[in-house]
Short mmCIF file of C-alpha atoms in Angstrom, two decimals:
data_model
loop_
_atom_site.label_atom_id
_atom_site.label_comp_id
_atom_site.label_asym_id
_atom_site.label_seq_id
_atom_site.Cartn_x
_atom_site.Cartn_y
_atom_site.Cartn_z
CA MET Y 105 -35.40 -4.74 -25.44
CA ARG Y 106 -35.54 -8.25 -23.19
CA GLN Y 107 -35.88 -11.23 -24.12
CA ILE Y 108 -37.88 -13.98 -22.26
CA LYS Y 109 -39.82 -17.36 -22.73
CA THR Y 110 -43.02 -17.04 -24.80
CA GLU Y 111 -44.75 -19.09 -21.31
CA ASP Y 112 -44.25 -15.57 -19.37
CA ALA Y 113 -45.16 -12.67 -22.10
CA VAL Y 114 -48.99 -12.90 -21.46
CA GLY Y 115 -48.89 -8.84 -20.73
CA HIS Y 116 -45.74 -8.35 -22.38
CA VAL Y 117 -45.96 -5.93 -25.32
CA LEU Y 118 -44.25 -7.42 -28.68
CA CYS Y 119 -40.95 -5.52 -29.42
CA HIS Y 120 -41.62 -5.86 -33.11
CA ASP Y 121 -43.87 -7.86 -35.82
CA MET Y 122 -44.08 -11.78 -35.69
CA THR Y 123 -44.54 -13.09 -39.62
CA GLN Y 124 -46.93 -16.21 -39.94
CA ILE Y 125 -45.74 -18.78 -43.89
CA ILE Y 126 -48.08 -21.63 -44.42
CA LYS Y 127 -46.56 -22.77 -47.66
CA GLY Y 128 -49.23 -21.81 -50.66
CA ILE Y 129 -51.84 -20.03 -48.53
CA THR Y 130 -50.65 -17.05 -46.67
CA LYS Y 131 -46.90 -14.99 -46.11
CA ASP Y 132 -48.07 -11.92 -43.13
CA VAL Y 133 -48.06 -10.52 -40.33
CA ALA Y 134 -49.55 -12.91 -37.17
CA PHE Y 135 -49.03 -10.35 -34.20
CA ARG Y 136 -47.97 -6.92 -34.66
CA LYS Y 137 -45.34 -4.76 -33.07
CA GLY Y 138 -46.76 -2.95 -30.52
CA HIS Y 139 -49.27 -5.97 -29.60
CA VAL Y 140 -49.95 -6.83 -25.96
CA VAL Y 141 -49.29 -10.55 -25.28
CA ARG Y 142 -52.91 -12.59 -24.71
CA GLU Y 143 -53.20 -16.27 -22.86
CA GLU Y 144 -54.51 -17.43 -26.05
CA ASP Y 145 -51.51 -16.23 -27.86
CA ILE Y 146 -49.37 -18.54 -26.90
CA PRO Y 147 -49.62 -21.48 -28.43
CA VAL Y 148 -49.94 -19.96 -32.01
CA LEU Y 149 -46.67 -17.53 -30.90
CA LEU Y 150 -45.32 -21.74 -30.03
CA SER Y 151 -46.58 -22.85 -33.14
CA LEU Y 152 -44.81 -20.11 -35.75
CA GLY Y 153 -41.99 -21.67 -33.64
CA LYS Y 154 -41.06 -18.52 -31.36
CA ASP Y 155 -40.11 -19.91 -28.30
CA HIS Y 156 -38.35 -17.32 -26.45
CA LEU Y 157 -39.49 -13.06 -27.43
CA PHE Y 158 -38.02 -10.09 -27.97
CA VAL Y 159 -40.77 -7.43 -25.64
CA TRP Y 160 -39.71 -3.51 -25.85
CA GLU Y 161 -38.33 -1.97 -22.93
CA ALA Y 162 -37.71 1.53 -24.92
CA GLY Y 163 -33.68 2.71 -23.85
CA GLN Y 164 -33.26 6.09 -24.71
CA ASP Y 165 -30.48 5.55 -27.22
CA MET Y 166 -31.08 2.95 -29.23
CA VAL Y 167 -34.10 3.51 -32.15
CA HIS Y 168 -36.93 0.64 -32.92
CA GLU Y 169 -36.78 -1.17 -36.13
CA ASN Y 170 -39.69 1.12 -37.45
CA ASP Y 171 -38.77 4.49 -36.62
CA ALA Y 172 -35.54 2.99 -37.84
CA ALA Y 173 -36.64 2.66 -41.26
CA ALA Y 174 -39.18 6.00 -41.56
CA VAL Y 175 -35.78 7.82 -40.83
CA LEU Y 176 -33.96 6.08 -43.65
CA TYR Y 177 -37.14 6.94 -45.87
CA LYS Y 178 -36.77 10.12 -45.40
CA LEU Y 179 -33.31 10.15 -46.26
CA CYS Y 180 -34.59 8.78 -50.04
CA ALA Y 181 -37.80 10.16 -50.45
CA SER Y 182 -39.04 13.43 -52.06
CA SER Y 183 -41.84 14.52 -54.56
CA ASN Y 184 -44.16 12.59 -57.11
CA MET Y 185 -43.30 9.48 -54.23
CA HIS Y 186 -45.03 7.63 -50.86
CA PRO Y 187 -44.37 5.30 -48.32
CA SER Y 188 -45.91 2.39 -47.43
CA GLU Y 189 -47.09 0.93 -44.52
CA VAL Y 190 -44.04 -0.53 -42.21
CA LYS Y 191 -44.87 -4.01 -41.83
CA GLU Y 192 -41.72 -6.67 -40.64
CA GLY Y 193 -39.42 -3.20 -39.49
CA LYS Y 194 -39.84 -2.63 -44.01
CA ILE Y 195 -40.75 0.78 -45.97
CA GLU Y 196 -41.31 1.05 -48.76
CA VAL Y 197 -40.91 4.23 -51.89
CA LEU Y 198 -43.97 3.56 -54.29
CA ALA Y 199 -44.66 6.61 -57.14
CA ASP Y 200 -47.35 8.36 -57.49
CA CYS Y 201 -46.87 8.83 -60.96
CA ASP Y 202 -45.20 7.88 -64.33
CA GLY Y 203 -41.49 8.51 -64.90
CA VAL Y 204 -37.81 7.86 -65.08
CA LEU Y 205 -36.25 7.14 -61.00
CA LEU Y 206 -33.19 8.81 -61.13
CA VAL Y 207 -30.72 7.16 -57.68
CA ASP Y 208 -27.79 9.20 -56.10
CA THR Y 209 -25.88 6.27 -56.10
CA GLN Y 210 -22.61 7.70 -54.07
CA LYS Y 211 -25.07 8.56 -51.44
CA LEU Y 212 -26.69 5.60 -51.65
CA ARG Y 213 -23.32 2.85 -51.24
CA ARG Y 214 -21.81 4.60 -48.49
CA ILE Y 215 -25.03 4.28 -46.28
CA ASN Y 216 -25.60 0.55 -46.98
CA ALA Y 217 -21.93 0.31 -46.20
CA LEU Y 218 -22.50 1.63 -42.71
CA GLY Y 219 -23.66 -1.94 -41.98
CA LYS Y 220 -27.14 -2.39 -39.61
CA MET Y 221 -29.23 -0.57 -41.57
CA MET Y 222 -29.89 -1.36 -45.74
CA ILE Y 223 -31.60 0.79 -49.00
CA ALA Y 224 -32.60 -0.98 -51.70
CA THR Y 225 -33.54 0.56 -55.27
CA ARG Y 226 -34.12 0.21 -58.39
CA HIS Y 227 -31.47 0.87 -61.38
CA ASN Y 228 -30.50 4.42 -61.79
CA GLY Y 229 -32.79 5.76 -65.22
CA THR Y 230 -35.24 3.55 -64.83
CA LYS Y 231 -38.82 3.79 -66.48
CA VAL Y 232 -40.77 3.70 -63.86
CA SER Y 233 -45.28 3.61 -63.76
CA LYS Y 234 -47.45 4.84 -61.30
CA GLY Y 235 -47.66 2.91 -58.48
CA ASP Y 236 -44.34 0.85 -58.80
CA LYS Y 237 -41.51 0.11 -56.17
CA LEU Y 238 -39.24 2.10 -56.27
CA ALA Y 239 -36.96 1.64 -53.15
CA GLY Y 240 -37.08 -0.02 -50.04
CA THR Y 241 -35.90 0.38 -46.31
CA ARG Y 242 -34.74 -1.59 -43.61
CA ILE Y 243 -32.35 -1.54 -40.24
CA ILE Y 244 -31.10 -5.28 -40.09
CA PRO Y 245 -31.51 -5.67 -36.03
CA MET Y 246 -34.41 -5.05 -34.86
CA VAL Y 247 -32.92 -1.43 -33.18
CA ILE Y 248 -29.98 0.36 -33.67
CA HIS Y 249 -28.26 2.96 -31.98
CA LYS Y 250 -29.24 6.42 -33.04
CA ASP Y 251 -25.97 6.96 -33.29
CA ASN Y 252 -25.70 4.63 -36.29
CA LEU Y 253 -28.94 6.39 -37.73
CA GLU Y 254 -27.78 10.09 -37.78
CA GLU Y 255 -24.44 9.13 -39.24
CA ALA Y 256 -26.55 7.71 -42.18
CA GLN Y 257 -28.72 11.48 -41.69
CA ARG Y 258 -25.00 12.92 -41.89
CA ILE Y 259 -24.29 11.50 -45.68
CA GLY Y 260 -27.90 11.41 -47.14
CA ALA Y 261 -28.67 15.45 -46.14
CA GLY Y 262 -29.11 18.07 -48.34
CA GLU Y 263 -30.65 16.46 -51.72
CA PRO Y 264 -32.31 13.24 -51.07
CA ILE Y 265 -31.64 10.16 -52.85
CA LEU Y 266 -34.47 8.94 -55.20
CA VAL Y 267 -35.80 11.70 -57.62
CA LEU Y 268 -38.73 10.51 -60.04
CA ARG Y 269 -38.97 13.10 -63.00
CA PRO Y 270 -42.42 12.55 -64.93
CA PHE Y 271 -43.08 12.49 -67.85
CA LEU Y 272 -43.82 14.90 -70.08
CA ALA Y 273 -46.12 15.31 -73.33
CA LYS Y 274 -42.43 17.15 -75.55
CA LYS Y 275 -42.99 18.32 -78.81
CA THR Y 276 -40.56 16.39 -81.26
CA ALA Y 277 -39.52 17.36 -83.84
CA VAL Y 278 -38.05 14.57 -86.60
CA ILE Y 279 -35.29 15.27 -89.34
CA ALA Y 280 -34.88 12.16 -91.58
CA THR Y 281 -31.80 12.91 -93.29
CA GLY Y 282 -29.77 11.21 -96.45
CA ASN Y 283 -30.19 11.70 -100.34
CA GLU Y 284 -30.36 8.19 -100.27
CA VAL Y 285 -34.15 9.12 -98.45
CA PHE Y 286 -34.84 12.16 -100.07
CA TYR Y 287 -35.04 11.40 -103.63
CA LYS Y 288 -37.11 8.33 -102.69
CA ARG Y 289 -34.45 5.38 -103.70
CA ILE Y 290 -35.33 3.55 -100.31
CA VAL Y 291 -38.26 3.92 -97.95
CA ASP Y 292 -38.33 6.06 -94.96
CA SER Y 293 -38.13 3.33 -92.28
CA PHE Y 294 -36.78 6.03 -89.36
CA THR Y 295 -39.45 8.76 -89.46
CA PRO Y 296 -41.72 5.37 -87.93
CA VAL Y 297 -39.92 4.09 -85.27
CA ILE Y 298 -38.92 7.40 -83.49
CA THR Y 299 -42.51 8.41 -84.21
CA GLU Y 300 -43.48 5.52 -81.81
CA LYS Y 301 -40.43 5.15 -79.35
CA VAL Y 302 -41.12 9.52 -78.58
CA ARG Y 303 -44.77 8.19 -78.14
CA GLU Y 304 -44.72 5.86 -75.72
CA PHE Y 305 -43.73 8.20 -72.86
CA GLY Y 306 -46.17 10.57 -74.00
CA GLY Y 307 -44.64 12.74 -76.48
CA VAL Y 308 -45.77 14.11 -79.25
CA ILE Y 309 -44.82 14.59 -83.42
CA CYS Y 310 -45.01 18.31 -84.03
CA ASP Y 311 -43.08 18.75 -87.20
CA GLN Y 312 -41.22 16.17 -89.20
CA ASP Y 313 -39.47 16.22 -92.73
CA VAL Y 314 -36.59 14.33 -94.78
CA LEU Y 315 -33.73 16.44 -96.28
CA PRO Y 316 -30.86 15.50 -98.17
CA ASP Y 317 -27.09 15.44 -97.30
CA LYS Y 318 -26.82 19.30 -97.59
CA PRO Y 319 -25.63 20.47 -93.99
CA GLU Y 320 -26.98 24.12 -94.51
CA LEU Y 321 -30.45 22.83 -95.35
CA ILE Y 322 -30.71 20.67 -91.93
CA THR Y 323 -29.12 23.64 -89.57
CA ALA Y 324 -31.66 25.85 -91.02
CA ARG Y 325 -34.66 23.24 -90.51
CA ILE Y 326 -33.59 22.68 -87.27
CA LEU Y 327 -33.76 25.80 -86.25
CA GLU Y 328 -37.15 26.32 -87.79
CA ALA Y 329 -38.32 23.11 -86.40
CA ILE Y 330 -36.78 25.45 -82.55
CA ASP Y 331 -39.17 28.53 -83.77
CA LYS Y 332 -42.40 26.46 -84.36
CA GLY Y 333 -42.21 25.04 -80.53
CA ALA Y 334 -39.94 21.94 -80.85
CA GLU Y 335 -39.04 20.85 -76.98
CA MET Y 336 -36.39 18.19 -78.34
CA VAL Y 337 -35.38 17.77 -82.05
CA ILE Y 338 -33.85 14.71 -83.46
CA CYS Y 339 -32.07 13.83 -86.30
CA THR Y 340 -31.86 10.45 -87.98
CA GLY Y 341 -29.59 9.50 -91.11
CA GLY Y 342 -26.41 10.89 -91.53
CA MET Y 343 -24.03 10.20 -88.34
CA SER Y 344 -20.69 7.87 -89.53
CA VAL Y 345 -17.90 9.55 -90.59
CA ASP Y 346 -18.36 8.96 -93.93
CA PRO Y 347 -17.88 11.75 -96.05
CA ASP Y 348 -21.86 11.72 -96.85
CA ASP Y 349 -22.90 11.94 -93.79
CA LYS Y 350 -23.19 15.96 -92.20
CA THR Y 351 -25.55 15.26 -89.91
CA PRO Y 352 -23.02 16.00 -87.01
CA LEU Y 353 -21.84 18.85 -88.10
CA ALA Y 354 -25.57 20.54 -89.51
CA ILE Y 355 -26.23 19.86 -85.23
CA LYS Y 356 -22.82 21.64 -84.65
CA ASN Y 357 -23.24 24.92 -87.66
CA THR Y 358 -26.75 25.42 -85.40
CA GLY Y 359 -24.64 26.67 -82.27
CA ALA Y 360 -25.93 23.80 -79.73
CA ASP Y 361 -23.95 23.05 -77.31
CA ILE Y 362 -22.39 18.98 -77.85
CA VAL Y 363 -22.43 16.91 -75.21
CA SER Y 364 -21.39 14.20 -76.71
CA TYR Y 365 -19.98 12.87 -80.27
CA GLY Y 366 -20.64 8.71 -79.13
CA ALA Y 367 -21.11 7.22 -76.87
CA PRO Y 368 -19.91 3.60 -74.99
CA VAL Y 369 -22.99 1.77 -75.96
CA LEU Y 370 -23.46 -0.42 -78.20
CA PRO Y 371 -25.88 -0.35 -80.56
CA GLY Y 372 -25.31 3.47 -80.62
CA ALA Y 373 -21.41 4.59 -80.41
CA MET Y 374 -22.12 7.29 -82.98
CA PHE Y 375 -25.00 8.92 -80.90
CA LEU Y 376 -24.54 12.47 -80.94
CA LEU Y 377 -26.07 14.80 -78.21
CA SER Y 378 -26.51 18.01 -77.46
CA TYR Y 379 -28.96 20.95 -76.23
CA TYR Y 380 -29.70 23.85 -78.16
CA ALA Y 381 -30.48 27.38 -76.07
CA GLY Y 382 -29.56 25.25 -72.70
CA THR Y 383 -32.69 23.29 -72.66
CA ILE Y 384 -33.76 22.02 -75.68
CA PRO Y 385 -31.67 18.33 -77.05
CA VAL Y 386 -30.79 18.24 -80.16
CA LEU Y 387 -29.68 14.82 -80.45
CA GLY Y 388 -28.47 12.64 -83.73
CA LEU Y 389 -29.43 9.04 -84.11
CA PRO Y 390 -27.33 6.92 -85.82
CA GLY Y 391 -28.28 4.11 -88.31
CA CYS Y 392 -28.59 0.73 -85.87
CA VAL Y 393 -32.00 2.71 -84.14
CA MET Y 394 -33.66 2.16 -87.49
CA TYR Y 395 -33.39 -1.78 -87.05
CA ALA Y 396 -32.24 -3.52 -83.48
CA LYS Y 397 -34.66 -3.54 -81.01
CA ARG Y 398 -32.95 -1.37 -78.36
CA THR Y 399 -29.89 1.09 -78.52
CA ILE Y 400 -28.81 3.83 -77.22
CA PHE Y 401 -31.89 5.77 -77.74
CA ASP Y 402 -33.90 3.53 -75.67
CA LEU Y 403 -31.41 4.60 -72.68
CA VAL Y 404 -31.25 8.48 -72.99
CA LEU Y 405 -35.08 8.32 -73.93
CA PRO Y 406 -36.56 8.25 -70.35
CA ARG Y 407 -34.18 10.96 -69.33
CA LEU Y 408 -35.05 13.31 -71.77
CA MET Y 409 -38.93 12.92 -71.96
CA ALA Y 410 -38.48 13.87 -68.35
CA ASP Y 411 -36.45 16.84 -68.82
CA ALA Y 412 -33.56 15.01 -66.95
CA ARG Y 413 -30.00 16.83 -68.58
CA ILE Y 414 -28.03 14.52 -69.10
CA THR Y 415 -23.80 14.70 -69.06
CA ARG Y 416 -21.44 14.10 -70.40
CA GLU Y 417 -20.59 11.52 -67.15
CA ASP Y 418 -23.30 10.41 -67.64
CA LEU Y 419 -23.32 9.22 -71.22
CA ALA Y 420 -19.70 8.05 -69.78
CA GLY Y 421 -21.32 5.91 -67.20
CA LEU Y 422 -23.52 3.98 -69.51
CA GLY Y 423 -20.28 1.41 -70.72
CA HIS Y 424 -20.79 -0.56 -68.13
CA GLY Y 425 -23.67 -2.42 -68.98
CA GLY Y 426 -23.88 -0.97 -72.71
CA LEU Y 427 -23.99 -4.00 -74.45
CA CYS Y 428 -26.55 -4.74 -75.98
CA LEU Y 429 -26.51 -8.84 -76.68
CA SER Y 430 -29.16 -8.89 -79.35
CA CYS Y 431 -31.23 -11.86 -77.46
CA ASP Y 432 -33.87 -13.96 -80.08
CA VAL Y 433 -36.57 -12.93 -77.04
CA CYS Y 434 -35.76 -9.23 -76.02
CA THR Y 435 -36.82 -9.29 -72.68
CA TYR Y 436 -35.64 -5.38 -72.12
CA PRO Y 437 -36.10 -3.43 -69.74
CA ASN Y 438 -35.34 -6.68 -67.43
CA CYS Y 439 -32.10 -7.57 -68.82
CA GLY Y 440 -28.52 -5.98 -68.24
CA PHE Y 441 -28.55 -3.66 -70.86
CA GLY Y 442 -28.01 -0.15 -69.78
CA LYS Y 443 -28.52 -0.87 -65.63
CA GLY Y 444 -24.73 -0.77 -64.84
CA ALA Y 445 -23.98 2.59 -64.63
CA SER Y 446 -23.52 4.55 -61.14
#
């Protein structure tokens, strides 16, 4: 690549896109990489403020911005996503389906720390829809030495930086617990909330029941729901440390592996997550899920509905950004709640 005066550029090949911005009318590429400059292009290029141009002189050790963006795209992408066209040296990663986006934030940070290149993504754990932008890749200069890209490739080797897990029509059982609900002292307003949220992700409520605070009954009912085909079981109520609250004990007695009883999220600290037989989530939801607009349940549900396993470390990471401000006008997910996990 070398710099020449625009007036002397006729017959030369542009080595990068040229953007034209007309306020309120357009922001688009006026001349694409590879364009051979013609006499009639000179006035237009000068009107873009281009008194000098960079024309392409390929060298074995240098990689053009478009080709470099493609290398970075390949480090990011996996199934259920596709690239945009290369434009101004940038490639965007686009979703092919509805699902939850998982980001290897450690690889992402290490590659961006190299300098001269960048990958910008949406937050880890974000719910996305088909056609949404997931990430963008480009280098900062117009060309980059191939050694820089090879270092990025070494860091990004193996699993891709981005994984898009599609939502599943997961069969879900909801078991409401509590003497006050079972004996109809109050109306069960918990189950409708859970039903609406599960159906938002394409889930199906395959079984539901209301039980008193008797752990042996709750345990047996969880196992029955699983035997009948439930792929996830959600227990509501009875999750505090009060002596009458028996739901955590009931879940434990099913033989499920407890990932965590408690989460660094408000609202939702008394949340319980476990897996029965290694694959079936069994949840205990605290009372806040019934009345608070957004809680721990909203942060974990997208992953659960996409069969993206949640670990104790994942839950621990939710503490950064895990404080909901309970705004008068809720803008979730377009806010900081749950966005700090790395």
